[in-house]
Every structure is written in structure tokens, then in C-alpha cells.
């Protein structure tokens, strides 16, 4: 509503929307002034790119019922005198707030009072508070279950004396926080999901010897695009609850620095992509991963080593082979022993030309080729009878092959075939 300038009150002390629960104001650039003060049923409010909607009354009556607030401000057009006028967020009024999502490049200079004073807040997403250097001395609400901090480029990590206070926090995400140089894994007592993205000064992730918090609750660990990261904890094997590990685009990470068996024993899913590896893959402890069901491996060297010897556990259900730039053909039949494998994906393999006979295990249900631009054929005569789905995308030589009737007849028995966007059932 590009020309809406004012929300006019009803006359004679009448109040609109007595049952309104959700209010979203999206891209109303000229709207100024106050929101209605009496919205007794309001639970959720979202303000998106309404950069001149400056102030609300100091104590809006509807704050007592509000549970979720989302404010997004992404404009360079507003003046310094107009910024920081969101008195809503500085209110001391008691409320039942559970979720706050604030995306701002200019609006906030510190953590608002509404967040600090909340006793029921469960989810908090802070984005773009560049002036925030430390977590306030009185901390964030200890009721938090999920915390995401993004683009707070000057923020240091929580002081150790605060860690044990956050007994409800299970999910933590740090993104574009470029003041961080090291981060502990055992920072919060019940943390289950930890993700770190695009923190360009981060050099190490460690397990603190002095912390009273255990790292044994951690179930999911994602690290991506941290160009200075050099080391992971040397005691990764102690993360006995860890089920998912995701390492991508970490050019300086040296996995040889991890002593002993690198992989925790109960992993179910592994993605390792664009990581500098000097520790022999044979010493990673794949054979011990009896619960591993999903694995993505990338690069000619790793794939060659893992397939040359039967290192992959038979528990695998899904296998992604990515980034074969030089390997023309997989060696031998090292996938045949994977008796639980149901999903096999080849992606971004410009070097792959062919696959040997007896490549596929008898349990296979789905076979997928994506951007294997030189792949001319695969062993059609040895496809397992269990195969239910065949997908081919951006593989021009395979696409051309199956335009011809004599080759199509070799795969026609597969129940579902998808070539690019065309599906045959």
C-alpha cells in the first residue's frame, strides 16, 4: 500500500478488530504515526519495510497478549533522527512474548528491553545489530530454546560465566559474526543443534576443559563458509550423541589435527565438502559407524580411497558421490557390499565417463545422475530388480542415448523414469 500515510482512529472511542490475532504490515513506505492501541486479541505482529512507522504508544494495551514480533528494516533512506524510534521494543510492559525476529541494519544499537526483560521468550533471531559487541550483563532470557545471531559483526561470544544459565537452549546459529575467533562446543548444558556460517575470522572450534557444561547432548553440528577455520576439537569421539555432521567450504581446516578416530560413534549423516584433508581417510573410523545411514563424499581422492577398500559401513541407506572431476570410472565393485543402500546419487561429476558392471547393490531403489556431462552409459544390464526410480538431469550424453528406442528398452521396466522435467511412469 504505497500511498497509505496514516492509520486513523475510530471516532467516539470505538476500537477496531476486537478478535484480530495476526497483523502484518508489509512495504507501506509512507505509513507514519501510531498503531491502534486497543487490539485485545493480537498475538502476532510483523512489520516489514515500513521504515517511517516510527513509534507506538509507550504501553500499548495489546502488549499483554502479544506472543510473536517480527520487524524487518532494510532501507538506507531513513535519517538518523528517524531511526531507533521503535518504542514498542523498549517497553517495560509485561507480556507473554515467545518469539522475536528482528532484521535491521540501522534500527537497533543494543538489545531491546523487551527481549532482556522477557521471562517466556523461546525463539530469538537478531540480525544486523552492528554496534552490539557483547551480550548484556543481565544476559538474554534464560527461557530461550532457539537463538540465531546473524550479521552482528562486532559481537564476541557469550562469557563463560553465562553458559550454565541457558538450560533450555537447544538450537544455536551464528552467521556473519566476524569478530568471533574461537567458539566452544560445550557452551550450553542442553545444546543439541549448533550451526556456524560465514564467520570469516573464526579459527578454531574447541571443547572447553574448564566448562561445567557437557558436549554429550549435541546431535547436529554444521559449519560452512568459514575461510579461516583451522581446527575442530581433538576429542570429537566424545560427542556420543552427535548424529549429523556437515563440513562445507572450509579451505584451511586440517582434519589431521584431530587425534585418534575423528568420527563420533553414533553418526547417522555425514557431509564433507571442500575441506583440506591430510588425515588418511582410512583412519577416520568409518567401519565403526554402525548407525550411519547417509553420507556425502566429494572429490576424486576421497571417493577413490573409500571405494578401493570396503571402508563404508553396510548400514548406509543414502550415498551421494559429488565432484568427480578427473575420475573416469569407478574402480571395481566396492558398492556391492552395501546391502542396505537404497538411494545412490551422482552429482557434478564432469570427469565420469562410465560405470563398471556390477556397480549397484541389490537393495537399490533410486538412482540419480545430475550434471554428469560426460557420462555416456551405465550398466543397464545389471540394474537390480529392486530399482524403482531413475532420474537423469543435465546429462546430455545420457539424454541423447535414451532418445533411441534400442537403449530406452533397456530401462523401460523401471517404474518411474525422469529425464530432466519429463516423467515416464
Short mmCIF file of C-alpha atoms in Angstrom, two decimals:
data_model
loop_
_atom_site.label_atom_id
_atom_site.label_comp_id
_atom_site.label_asym_id
_atom_site.label_seq_id
_atom_site.Cartn_x
_atom_site.Cartn_y
_atom_site.Cartn_z
CA UNK A 1 0.00 0.00 0.00
CA UNK A 2 2.43 2.58 -1.34
CA UNK A 3 0.39 5.70 -0.53
CA UNK A 4 -1.01 4.84 2.89
CA UNK A 5 0.18 7.54 5.28
CA UNK A 6 -1.85 7.27 8.47
CA UNK A 7 -3.84 4.75 10.47
CA UNK A 8 -6.81 6.87 11.56
CA UNK A 9 -8.53 6.06 14.87
CA UNK A 10 -12.21 5.24 15.05
CA UNK A 11 -14.42 8.05 16.41
CA UNK A 12 -16.21 8.09 19.76
CA UNK A 13 -13.68 5.79 21.47
CA UNK A 14 -14.64 2.84 19.32
CA UNK A 15 -11.94 0.23 18.82
CA UNK A 16 -11.48 -1.85 15.67
CA UNK A 17 -10.60 -5.53 15.30
CA UNK A 18 -11.51 -6.96 18.73
CA UNK A 19 -10.65 -10.51 17.56
CA UNK A 20 -7.63 -9.80 15.37
CA UNK A 21 -4.80 -12.23 16.17
CA UNK A 22 -2.26 -11.57 13.40
CA UNK A 23 -1.27 -8.19 11.93
CA UNK A 24 1.25 -7.91 9.08
CA UNK A 25 2.31 -4.57 7.61
CA UNK A 26 4.46 -5.18 4.52
CA UNK A 27 6.04 -2.47 2.35
CA UNK A 28 3.94 0.52 3.36
CA UNK A 29 6.73 3.07 2.91
CA UNK A 30 4.74 6.23 3.75
CA UNK A 31 2.90 4.94 6.79
CA UNK A 32 3.69 7.03 9.87
CA UNK A 33 2.43 7.51 13.38
CA UNK A 34 0.87 5.02 15.78
CA UNK A 35 -0.61 1.58 15.56
CA UNK A 36 -4.03 1.09 17.13
CA UNK A 37 -3.68 0.97 20.89
CA UNK A 38 -6.52 -1.49 21.59
CA UNK A 39 -6.05 -4.86 19.89
CA UNK A 40 -7.03 -7.13 22.77
CA UNK A 41 -6.62 -10.45 20.90
CA UNK A 42 -3.43 -9.66 19.00
CA UNK A 43 -0.81 -12.44 19.28
CA UNK A 44 1.48 -11.81 16.30
CA UNK A 45 2.71 -8.63 14.60
CA UNK A 46 5.03 -8.33 11.60
CA UNK A 47 6.41 -5.04 10.26
CA UNK A 48 8.37 -5.39 7.04
CA UNK A 49 9.97 -2.40 5.28
CA UNK A 50 7.69 0.21 6.85
CA UNK A 51 10.61 2.47 7.61
CA UNK A 52 8.60 5.52 8.68
CA UNK A 53 6.28 3.67 11.04
CA UNK A 54 8.21 5.03 13.96
CA UNK A 55 6.53 4.97 17.32
CA UNK A 56 3.73 3.24 19.14
CA UNK A 57 2.19 4.44 22.40
CA UNK A 58 4.54 3.72 25.32
CA UNK A 59 2.30 0.97 26.71
CA UNK A 60 0.00 -0.43 24.00
CA UNK A 61 -2.82 -2.36 25.63
CA UNK A 62 -2.30 -5.28 23.27
CA UNK A 63 1.22 -5.98 24.53
CA UNK A 64 -0.23 -8.17 27.24
CA UNK A 65 -1.42 -10.69 24.64
CA UNK A 66 1.40 -10.48 22.07
CA UNK A 67 3.37 -13.70 21.52
CA UNK A 68 5.35 -13.05 18.33
CA UNK A 69 7.02 -9.94 16.89
CA UNK A 70 8.89 -9.74 13.58
CA UNK A 71 10.41 -6.46 12.38
CA UNK A 72 12.42 -6.17 9.18
CA UNK A 73 14.01 -2.85 8.20
CA UNK A 74 16.32 -2.85 5.21
CA UNK A 75 16.31 0.71 3.91
CA UNK A 76 19.08 3.30 3.68
CA UNK A 77 16.61 6.11 3.06
CA UNK A 78 15.59 6.96 6.61
CA UNK A 79 17.51 9.61 8.51
CA UNK A 80 19.41 9.21 11.77
CA UNK A 81 16.74 11.20 13.59
CA UNK A 82 14.11 8.73 12.47
CA UNK A 83 15.99 5.61 13.49
CA UNK A 84 15.76 3.93 16.87
CA UNK A 85 12.20 5.12 17.40
CA UNK A 86 10.63 1.70 17.85
CA UNK A 87 9.42 2.37 21.37
CA UNK A 88 7.47 -0.86 21.14
CA UNK A 89 10.69 -2.81 21.66
CA UNK A 90 11.75 -0.66 24.60
CA UNK A 91 8.54 -1.19 26.50
CA UNK A 92 8.71 -2.42 30.10
CA UNK A 93 5.13 -3.68 29.99
CA UNK A 94 4.72 -7.35 30.96
CA UNK A 95 3.87 -9.64 28.07
CA UNK A 96 3.72 -13.30 27.03
CA UNK A 97 6.21 -12.88 24.20
CA UNK A 98 7.57 -16.19 22.87
CA UNK A 99 9.23 -15.27 19.54
CA UNK A 100 11.12 -12.16 18.40
CA UNK A 101 12.65 -11.83 14.95
CA UNK A 102 14.49 -8.55 14.26
CA UNK A 103 16.30 -7.87 10.99
CA UNK A 104 17.81 -4.41 10.97
CA UNK A 105 20.84 -2.68 9.50
CA UNK A 106 20.26 0.61 11.32
CA UNK A 107 17.39 0.39 13.75
CA UNK A 108 18.98 -1.01 16.90
CA UNK A 109 22.05 -0.01 18.83
CA UNK A 110 21.59 -2.55 21.63
CA UNK A 111 19.42 -5.47 22.68
CA UNK A 112 15.94 -4.02 23.39
CA UNK A 113 14.44 -4.04 26.87
CA UNK A 114 11.54 -6.16 25.69
CA UNK A 115 13.96 -9.01 24.97
CA UNK A 116 16.04 -8.65 28.13
CA UNK A 117 13.00 -8.44 30.40
CA UNK A 118 11.07 -11.29 28.84
CA UNK A 119 10.52 -14.36 31.01
CA UNK A 120 8.78 -16.58 28.43
CA UNK A 121 10.81 -15.94 25.27
CA UNK A 122 11.57 -19.18 23.40
CA UNK A 123 12.87 -18.08 19.97
CA UNK A 124 15.10 -15.09 19.23
CA UNK A 125 16.57 -14.04 15.88
CA UNK A 126 18.84 -10.98 15.89
CA UNK A 127 20.15 -9.75 12.55
CA UNK A 128 22.25 -6.71 11.76
CA UNK A 129 22.98 -5.10 15.15
CA UNK A 130 26.47 -3.96 14.16
CA UNK A 131 27.03 -1.96 17.34
CA UNK A 132 26.44 -4.95 19.59
CA UNK A 133 29.85 -6.06 20.94
CA UNK A 134 28.87 -8.13 23.97
CA UNK A 135 25.82 -9.87 25.35
CA UNK A 136 24.32 -7.55 28.03
CA UNK A 137 25.49 -8.14 31.59
CA UNK A 138 21.97 -9.14 32.57
CA UNK A 139 22.03 -11.56 29.65
CA UNK A 140 19.34 -12.81 27.34
CA UNK A 141 16.29 -14.61 28.72
CA UNK A 142 17.25 -18.00 30.09
CA UNK A 143 13.94 -19.38 28.78
CA UNK A 144 15.36 -19.33 25.23
CA UNK A 145 15.14 -22.60 23.30
CA UNK A 146 16.39 -21.29 19.92
CA UNK A 147 18.83 -18.43 19.31
CA UNK A 148 20.04 -17.13 15.95
CA UNK A 149 22.54 -14.26 15.71
CA UNK A 150 23.30 -13.02 12.19
CA UNK A 151 25.39 -10.17 10.82
CA UNK A 152 26.34 -8.84 14.24
CA UNK A 153 29.88 -8.26 13.03
CA UNK A 154 31.34 -6.93 16.29
CA UNK A 155 29.79 -9.38 18.70
CA UNK A 156 32.03 -11.51 20.91
CA UNK A 157 30.86 -14.90 22.17
CA UNK A 158 28.97 -15.36 25.42
CA UNK A 159 31.22 -15.03 28.50
CA UNK A 160 31.88 -18.46 30.10
CA UNK A 161 30.16 -17.46 33.34
CA UNK A 162 26.85 -17.24 31.42
CA UNK A 163 26.96 -20.66 29.76
CA UNK A 164 25.40 -22.72 32.52
CA UNK A 165 22.42 -20.33 32.82
CA UNK A 166 20.87 -21.35 29.49
CA UNK A 167 19.49 -24.74 30.43
CA UNK A 168 16.65 -24.57 27.87
CA UNK A 169 18.71 -23.62 24.80
CA UNK A 170 18.78 -26.48 22.28
CA UNK A 171 19.44 -24.67 18.95
CA UNK A 172 22.15 -22.06 18.29
CA UNK A 173 23.00 -20.47 14.93
CA UNK A 174 25.83 -17.97 14.37
CA UNK A 175 26.15 -16.37 10.93
CA UNK A 176 28.25 -13.48 9.62
CA UNK A 177 29.66 -12.71 13.07
CA UNK A 178 33.14 -11.74 12.02
CA UNK A 179 34.50 -10.81 15.45
CA UNK A 180 34.38 -14.45 16.56
CA UNK A 181 37.79 -16.13 16.52
CA UNK A 182 37.02 -19.25 18.59
CA UNK A 183 33.85 -20.99 19.71
CA UNK A 184 33.34 -23.78 22.28
CA UNK A 185 31.10 -26.76 21.53
CA UNK A 186 30.25 -27.36 25.18
CA UNK A 187 28.94 -23.87 25.82
CA UNK A 188 25.36 -24.63 26.91
CA UNK A 189 24.17 -27.57 29.03
CA UNK A 190 21.42 -28.92 26.73
CA UNK A 191 22.54 -27.73 23.28
CA UNK A 192 21.52 -30.17 20.53
CA UNK A 193 21.87 -28.24 17.24
CA UNK A 194 24.83 -25.93 16.54
CA UNK A 195 25.34 -24.16 13.21
CA UNK A 196 28.10 -21.72 12.24
CA UNK A 197 28.04 -20.00 8.84
CA UNK A 198 30.17 -17.31 7.16
CA UNK A 199 32.15 -16.32 10.25
CA UNK A 200 35.28 -15.23 8.42
CA UNK A 201 37.56 -14.69 11.44
CA UNK A 202 36.76 -17.98 13.15
CA UNK A 203 39.95 -20.03 13.54
CA UNK A 204 39.06 -22.78 16.00
CA UNK A 205 36.16 -24.73 17.45
CA UNK A 206 37.06 -26.46 20.69
CA UNK A 207 35.78 -28.37 23.70
CA UNK A 208 36.47 -26.36 26.84
CA UNK A 209 38.26 -28.19 29.63
CA UNK A 210 37.02 -25.71 32.24
CA UNK A 211 33.34 -25.63 31.33
CA UNK A 212 30.89 -27.45 33.57
CA UNK A 213 28.64 -27.96 30.51
CA UNK A 214 28.77 -31.28 28.70
CA UNK A 215 29.05 -31.66 24.93
CA UNK A 216 27.36 -35.06 25.06
CA UNK A 217 23.93 -33.61 24.19
CA UNK A 218 24.99 -32.26 20.78
CA UNK A 219 23.11 -34.02 17.95
CA UNK A 220 23.71 -31.82 14.88
CA UNK A 221 26.85 -29.82 14.01
CA UNK A 222 27.00 -27.66 10.84
CA UNK A 223 29.94 -25.48 9.78
CA UNK A 224 30.04 -23.75 6.40
CA UNK A 225 32.00 -20.99 4.63
CA UNK A 226 34.40 -20.11 7.46
CA UNK A 227 37.51 -19.39 5.45
CA UNK A 228 39.95 -19.11 8.39
CA UNK A 229 38.82 -22.16 10.37
CA UNK A 230 41.84 -24.36 11.01
CA UNK A 231 40.84 -26.85 13.67
CA UNK A 232 38.00 -28.84 15.19
CA UNK A 233 38.09 -30.35 18.69
CA UNK A 234 40.68 -33.09 19.15
CA UNK A 235 38.15 -35.11 21.14
CA UNK A 236 35.41 -35.37 18.53
CA UNK A 237 34.94 -39.02 19.50
CA UNK A 238 33.47 -37.88 22.84
CA UNK A 239 30.42 -36.41 21.08
CA UNK A 240 28.47 -39.60 21.62
CA UNK A 241 25.04 -38.09 20.83
CA UNK A 242 26.16 -36.50 17.54
CA UNK A 243 24.07 -37.81 14.64
CA UNK A 244 24.73 -35.24 11.86
CA UNK A 245 27.95 -33.50 10.86
CA UNK A 246 28.17 -31.04 7.97
CA UNK A 247 31.51 -29.51 6.91
CA UNK A 248 31.50 -27.43 3.72
CA UNK A 249 33.83 -24.89 2.12
CA UNK A 250 36.44 -24.75 4.89
CA UNK A 251 39.63 -24.31 2.83
CA UNK A 252 42.05 -24.09 5.78
CA UNK A 253 40.55 -26.75 8.01
CA UNK A 254 43.10 -29.50 8.55
CA UNK A 255 41.41 -32.66 9.73
CA UNK A 256 44.75 -34.26 10.51
CA UNK A 257 44.83 -32.17 13.67
CA UNK A 258 42.12 -34.38 15.15
CA UNK A 259 43.77 -37.09 17.21
CA UNK A 260 42.57 -40.66 17.19
CA UNK A 261 39.34 -41.67 15.48
CA UNK A 262 37.84 -38.50 14.05
CA UNK A 263 34.22 -39.57 13.62
CA UNK A 264 31.91 -39.84 16.64
CA UNK A 265 30.49 -43.36 17.02
CA UNK A 266 26.75 -42.73 16.54
CA UNK A 267 26.78 -40.59 13.40
CA UNK A 268 23.86 -41.11 11.03
CA UNK A 269 24.64 -38.44 8.41
CA UNK A 270 27.95 -37.00 7.14
CA UNK A 271 28.65 -34.26 4.58
CA UNK A 272 32.29 -33.31 3.94
CA UNK A 273 32.75 -30.90 1.05
CA UNK A 274 35.67 -28.62 0.05
CA UNK A 275 37.72 -29.36 3.16
CA UNK A 276 41.50 -29.73 3.29
CA UNK A 277 42.14 -33.33 4.34
CA UNK A 278 45.56 -34.66 5.27
CA UNK A 279 44.48 -37.24 7.83
CA UNK A 280 44.21 -40.57 5.96
CA UNK A 281 40.56 -41.37 5.31
CA UNK A 282 41.31 -44.95 6.32
CA UNK A 283 41.80 -43.66 9.88
CA UNK A 284 38.51 -41.81 10.15
CA UNK A 285 36.78 -44.81 11.68
CA UNK A 286 34.08 -45.42 9.07
CA UNK A 287 33.97 -49.11 9.90
CA UNK A 288 32.80 -48.30 13.43
CA UNK A 289 29.82 -46.23 12.33
CA UNK A 290 27.15 -48.88 12.60
CA UNK A 291 24.34 -46.26 12.65
CA UNK A 292 25.49 -44.27 9.61
CA UNK A 293 22.62 -44.07 7.10
CA UNK A 294 23.52 -41.06 4.91
CA UNK A 295 26.90 -39.99 3.51
CA UNK A 296 28.03 -37.38 1.01
CA UNK A 297 31.60 -37.71 -0.21
CA UNK A 298 33.23 -35.26 -2.59
CA UNK A 299 36.37 -35.32 -4.69
CA UNK A 300 38.33 -37.89 -6.66
CA UNK A 301 40.80 -38.75 -3.90
CA UNK A 302 38.29 -39.47 -1.13
CA UNK A 303 35.95 -41.41 -3.38
CA UNK A 304 38.83 -43.44 -4.79
CA UNK A 305 40.12 -44.38 -1.32
CA UNK A 306 36.70 -45.24 0.09
CA UNK A 307 35.77 -47.40 -2.89
CA UNK A 308 39.17 -49.03 -3.27
CA UNK A 309 38.78 -50.71 0.10
CA UNK A 310 35.46 -51.75 1.67
CA UNK A 311 35.53 -48.92 4.23
CA UNK A 312 31.91 -47.81 4.01
CA UNK A 313 29.58 -49.32 6.63
CA UNK A 314 26.80 -51.60 5.42
CA UNK A 315 24.26 -49.50 7.35
CA UNK A 316 24.31 -46.85 4.58
CA UNK A 317 20.88 -46.13 3.08
CA UNK A 318 21.76 -42.99 1.07
CA UNK A 319 25.07 -42.25 -0.67
CA UNK A 320 25.91 -39.03 -2.51
CA UNK A 321 29.03 -39.05 -4.70
CA UNK A 322 29.89 -35.49 -5.74
CA UNK A 323 32.59 -33.66 -7.65
CA UNK A 324 34.45 -36.32 -9.65
CA UNK A 325 36.42 -34.03 -11.95
CA UNK A 326 39.15 -36.48 -13.05
CA UNK A 327 37.94 -39.98 -12.27
CA UNK A 328 36.55 -41.51 -15.46
CA UNK A 329 35.28 -44.75 -13.99
CA UNK A 330 34.66 -46.10 -10.50
CA UNK A 331 37.04 -48.90 -9.69
CA UNK A 332 35.77 -52.39 -9.08
CA UNK A 333 32.51 -53.23 -7.36
CA UNK A 334 33.05 -51.63 -3.95
CA UNK A 335 29.42 -50.58 -3.61
CA UNK A 336 28.11 -54.12 -3.91
CA UNK A 337 28.59 -54.92 -0.22
CA UNK A 338 26.27 -52.06 0.83
CA UNK A 339 23.31 -54.32 1.41
CA UNK A 340 21.11 -51.56 2.89
CA UNK A 341 21.76 -48.94 0.21
CA UNK A 342 18.51 -47.66 -1.34
CA UNK A 343 19.43 -44.22 -2.75
CA UNK A 344 22.52 -43.53 -4.87
CA UNK A 345 23.25 -40.05 -6.26
CA UNK A 346 25.99 -38.92 -8.63
CA UNK A 347 26.18 -35.12 -8.90
CA UNK A 348 28.54 -32.62 -10.53
CA UNK A 349 30.85 -35.33 -11.88
CA UNK A 350 32.22 -33.89 -15.16
CA UNK A 351 35.03 -36.46 -15.29
CA UNK A 352 32.83 -39.55 -15.02
CA UNK A 353 32.50 -41.38 -18.36
CA UNK A 354 31.19 -44.82 -17.40
CA UNK A 355 30.40 -47.16 -14.54
CA UNK A 356 31.63 -50.76 -14.35
CA UNK A 357 29.40 -53.80 -14.42
CA UNK A 358 28.03 -54.95 -11.07
CA UNK A 359 28.27 -51.45 -9.60
CA UNK A 360 24.90 -51.41 -7.91
CA UNK A 361 23.87 -53.33 -4.78
CA UNK A 362 20.76 -55.50 -4.97
CA UNK A 363 18.90 -53.29 -2.47
CA UNK A 364 18.97 -50.13 -4.63
CA UNK A 365 15.63 -48.36 -5.12
CA UNK A 366 16.57 -44.95 -6.53
CA UNK A 367 19.41 -43.98 -8.90
CA UNK A 368 20.08 -40.32 -9.72
CA UNK A 369 22.53 -38.67 -12.13
CA UNK A 370 22.86 -34.86 -12.07
CA UNK A 371 25.28 -32.84 -14.22
CA UNK A 372 27.42 -35.81 -15.19
CA UNK A 373 28.13 -34.18 -18.54
CA UNK A 374 30.48 -36.82 -19.98
CA UNK A 375 28.68 -39.91 -18.72
CA UNK A 376 27.82 -41.99 -21.79
CA UNK A 377 26.29 -45.04 -20.19
CA UNK A 378 25.85 -47.08 -17.05
CA UNK A 379 25.46 -50.86 -16.70
CA UNK A 380 21.84 -51.18 -17.74
CA UNK A 381 22.02 -54.99 -17.91
CA UNK A 382 23.00 -55.27 -14.25
CA UNK A 383 20.44 -52.89 -12.75
CA UNK A 384 18.89 -54.55 -9.67
CA UNK A 385 15.27 -55.63 -9.89
CA UNK A 386 14.60 -53.55 -6.78
CA UNK A 387 15.17 -50.28 -8.68
CA UNK A 388 12.01 -48.14 -8.65
CA UNK A 389 13.17 -44.67 -9.75
CA UNK A 390 15.76 -43.47 -12.29
CA UNK A 391 16.47 -39.72 -12.58
CA UNK A 392 18.72 -38.08 -15.18
CA UNK A 393 19.23 -34.29 -15.19
CA UNK A 394 21.66 -32.17 -17.20
CA UNK A 395 23.49 -35.23 -18.56
CA UNK A 396 23.39 -34.54 -22.33
CA UNK A 397 25.03 -37.80 -23.48
CA UNK A 398 22.67 -39.96 -21.42
CA UNK A 399 19.71 -37.91 -22.57
CA UNK A 400 20.70 -38.43 -26.18
CA UNK A 401 21.22 -42.16 -25.59
CA UNK A 402 17.71 -42.72 -24.27
CA UNK A 403 16.05 -40.89 -27.13
CA UNK A 404 16.85 -44.00 -29.16
CA UNK A 405 14.45 -46.91 -28.88
CA UNK A 406 17.06 -49.65 -28.57
CA UNK A 407 18.57 -48.09 -25.45
CA UNK A 408 15.26 -46.99 -23.94
CA UNK A 409 14.07 -50.59 -23.98
CA UNK A 410 16.85 -51.48 -21.53
CA UNK A 411 15.46 -49.19 -18.84
CA UNK A 412 11.76 -49.25 -19.75
CA UNK A 413 11.00 -51.76 -16.99
CA UNK A 414 11.85 -49.20 -14.27
CA UNK A 415 8.52 -47.99 -12.77
CA UNK A 416 9.43 -44.26 -12.71
CA UNK A 417 11.90 -42.58 -15.08
CA UNK A 418 12.55 -38.83 -15.03
CA UNK A 419 14.79 -37.26 -17.66
CA UNK A 420 15.09 -33.55 -16.93
CA UNK A 421 11.49 -32.46 -16.38
CA UNK A 422 9.84 -35.27 -18.32
CA UNK A 423 8.48 -38.09 -16.19
CA UNK A 424 7.51 -41.51 -17.52
CA UNK A 425 5.52 -43.86 -15.29
#
